[in-house]
mmCIF file of C-alpha atoms in Angstrom:
data_model
loop_
_atom_site.group_PDB
_atom_site.id
_atom_site.type_symbol
_atom_site.label_atom_id
_atom_site.label_comp_id
_atom_site.label_asym_id
_atom_site.label_seq_id
_atom_site.Cartn_x
_atom_site.Cartn_y
_atom_site.Cartn_z
ATOM 1 C CA UNK Z 1 119.551 117.623 120.147
ATOM 2 C CA UNK Z 2 119.842 118.922 116.524
ATOM 3 C CA UNK Z 3 122.223 118.440 113.876
ATOM 4 C CA UNK Z 4 122.013 120.022 110.496
ATOM 5 C CA UNK Z 5 123.535 117.752 107.927
ATOM 6 C CA UNK Z 6 123.471 118.580 104.044
ATOM 7 C CA UNK Z 7 123.217 115.516 101.663
ATOM 8 C CA UNK Z 8 121.943 115.197 98.274
ATOM 9 C CA UNK Z 9 119.360 112.307 97.540
ATOM 10 C CA UNK Z 10 121.944 110.126 96.250
ATOM 11 C CA UNK Z 11 123.754 110.138 99.567
ATOM 12 C CA UNK Z 12 120.506 108.783 101.336
ATOM 13 C CA UNK Z 13 120.043 106.381 98.664
ATOM 14 C CA UNK Z 14 123.736 105.270 99.308
ATOM 15 C CA UNK Z 15 123.085 105.208 103.186
ATOM 16 C CA UNK Z 16 120.040 103.061 102.534
ATOM 17 C CA UNK Z 17 121.948 100.650 100.475
ATOM 18 C CA UNK Z 18 124.480 100.269 103.087
ATOM 19 C CA UNK Z 19 122.031 99.876 106.012
ATOM 20 C CA UNK Z 20 119.882 97.491 104.100
ATOM 21 C CA UNK Z 21 122.007 94.064 105.140
ATOM 22 C CA UNK Z 22 122.104 95.378 108.503
ATOM 23 C CA UNK Z 23 118.419 95.895 108.645
ATOM 24 C CA UNK Z 24 117.851 92.469 107.131
ATOM 25 C CA UNK Z 25 120.294 90.660 109.686
ATOM 26 C CA UNK Z 26 118.023 92.640 112.457
ATOM 27 C CA UNK Z 27 115.047 91.108 111.027
ATOM 28 C CA UNK Z 28 113.438 94.077 110.163
ATOM 29 C CA UNK Z 29 112.792 96.210 106.992
ATOM 30 C CA UNK Z 30 114.624 99.491 106.319
ATOM 31 C CA UNK Z 31 112.134 102.329 105.899
ATOM 32 C CA UNK Z 32 111.217 103.326 101.878
ATOM 33 C CA UNK Z 33 113.284 106.472 100.883
ATOM 34 C CA UNK Z 34 110.645 109.020 99.349
ATOM 35 C CA UNK Z 35 110.332 108.595 95.680
ATOM 36 C CA UNK Z 36 112.919 109.865 93.214
ATOM 37 C CA UNK Z 37 111.847 112.075 90.335
ATOM 38 C CA UNK Z 38 112.793 111.692 86.782
ATOM 39 C CA UNK Z 39 113.213 115.416 85.823
ATOM 40 C CA UNK Z 40 114.728 117.454 87.964
ATOM 41 C CA UNK Z 41 112.669 119.961 89.959
ATOM 42 C CA UNK Z 42 113.661 122.839 91.633
ATOM 43 C CA UNK Z 43 110.635 124.402 92.940
ATOM 44 C CA UNK Z 44 110.566 125.418 96.364
ATOM 45 C CA UNK Z 45 107.577 123.559 97.269
ATOM 46 C CA UNK Z 46 108.995 120.520 95.796
ATOM 47 C CA UNK Z 47 112.121 121.106 97.881
ATOM 48 C CA UNK Z 48 110.511 121.486 100.997
ATOM 49 C CA UNK Z 49 108.498 118.482 100.623
ATOM 50 C CA UNK Z 50 111.529 116.466 99.684
ATOM 51 C CA UNK Z 51 113.450 117.843 102.647
ATOM 52 C CA UNK Z 52 110.620 116.819 105.068
ATOM 53 C CA UNK Z 53 110.253 113.262 103.659
ATOM 54 C CA UNK Z 54 113.898 112.836 103.963
ATOM 55 C CA UNK Z 55 114.108 114.119 107.520
ATOM 56 C CA UNK Z 56 111.281 111.751 108.658
ATOM 57 C CA UNK Z 57 113.106 108.854 106.872
ATOM 58 C CA UNK Z 58 116.289 109.600 108.771
ATOM 59 C CA UNK Z 59 114.708 109.992 112.066
ATOM 60 C CA UNK Z 60 112.830 106.652 111.650
ATOM 61 C CA UNK Z 61 116.316 105.174 110.949
ATOM 62 C CA UNK Z 62 118.242 106.884 113.810
ATOM 63 C CA UNK Z 63 115.449 105.588 116.096
ATOM 64 C CA UNK Z 64 116.354 102.100 115.327
ATOM 65 C CA UNK Z 65 119.480 100.895 117.456
ATOM 66 C CA UNK Z 66 120.243 97.983 115.277
ATOM 67 C CA UNK Z 67 120.598 100.292 112.032
ATOM 68 C CA UNK Z 68 122.876 102.518 113.916
ATOM 69 C CA UNK Z 69 125.950 101.825 112.272
ATOM 70 C CA UNK Z 70 129.381 103.150 111.044
ATOM 71 C CA UNK Z 71 127.919 104.059 107.817
ATOM 72 C CA UNK Z 72 125.251 106.072 109.532
ATOM 73 C CA UNK Z 73 127.688 107.755 111.804
ATOM 74 C CA UNK Z 74 129.539 109.002 108.905
ATOM 75 C CA UNK Z 75 126.505 110.143 107.122
ATOM 76 C CA UNK Z 76 125.851 112.152 110.283
ATOM 77 C CA UNK Z 77 129.531 113.524 110.388
ATOM 78 C CA UNK Z 78 129.863 111.702 113.990
ATOM 79 C CA UNK Z 79 132.737 109.502 114.891
ATOM 80 C CA UNK Z 80 132.176 105.997 114.368
ATOM 81 C CA UNK Z 81 132.514 105.484 118.471
ATOM 82 C CA UNK Z 82 128.753 106.713 118.594
ATOM 83 C CA UNK Z 83 127.611 103.805 116.689
ATOM 84 C CA UNK Z 84 129.259 101.704 119.363
ATOM 85 C CA UNK Z 85 127.749 103.627 122.227
ATOM 86 C CA UNK Z 86 124.043 103.455 120.602
ATOM 87 C CA UNK Z 87 124.048 100.146 120.093
ATOM 88 C CA UNK Z 88 125.227 99.015 123.277
#
């Protein structure tokens, strides 16, 4: 199944901050987000690399049932009931 979600880097950062306590409580570490640049880089190559890195990060988060929470559902545009089904 495929889902298209358009988010900015800061949205991924906020999601990571929201999921970090849940990951710690489950005894696992949250995957690291790809690095943030200090300067705004708009090249197509950079954008493609950043997008691929964030997609890998998100796939890793989604594959961990203990991280599938309301915050993640909201980020993906899903209803919170998906979090309960996934973690059950």
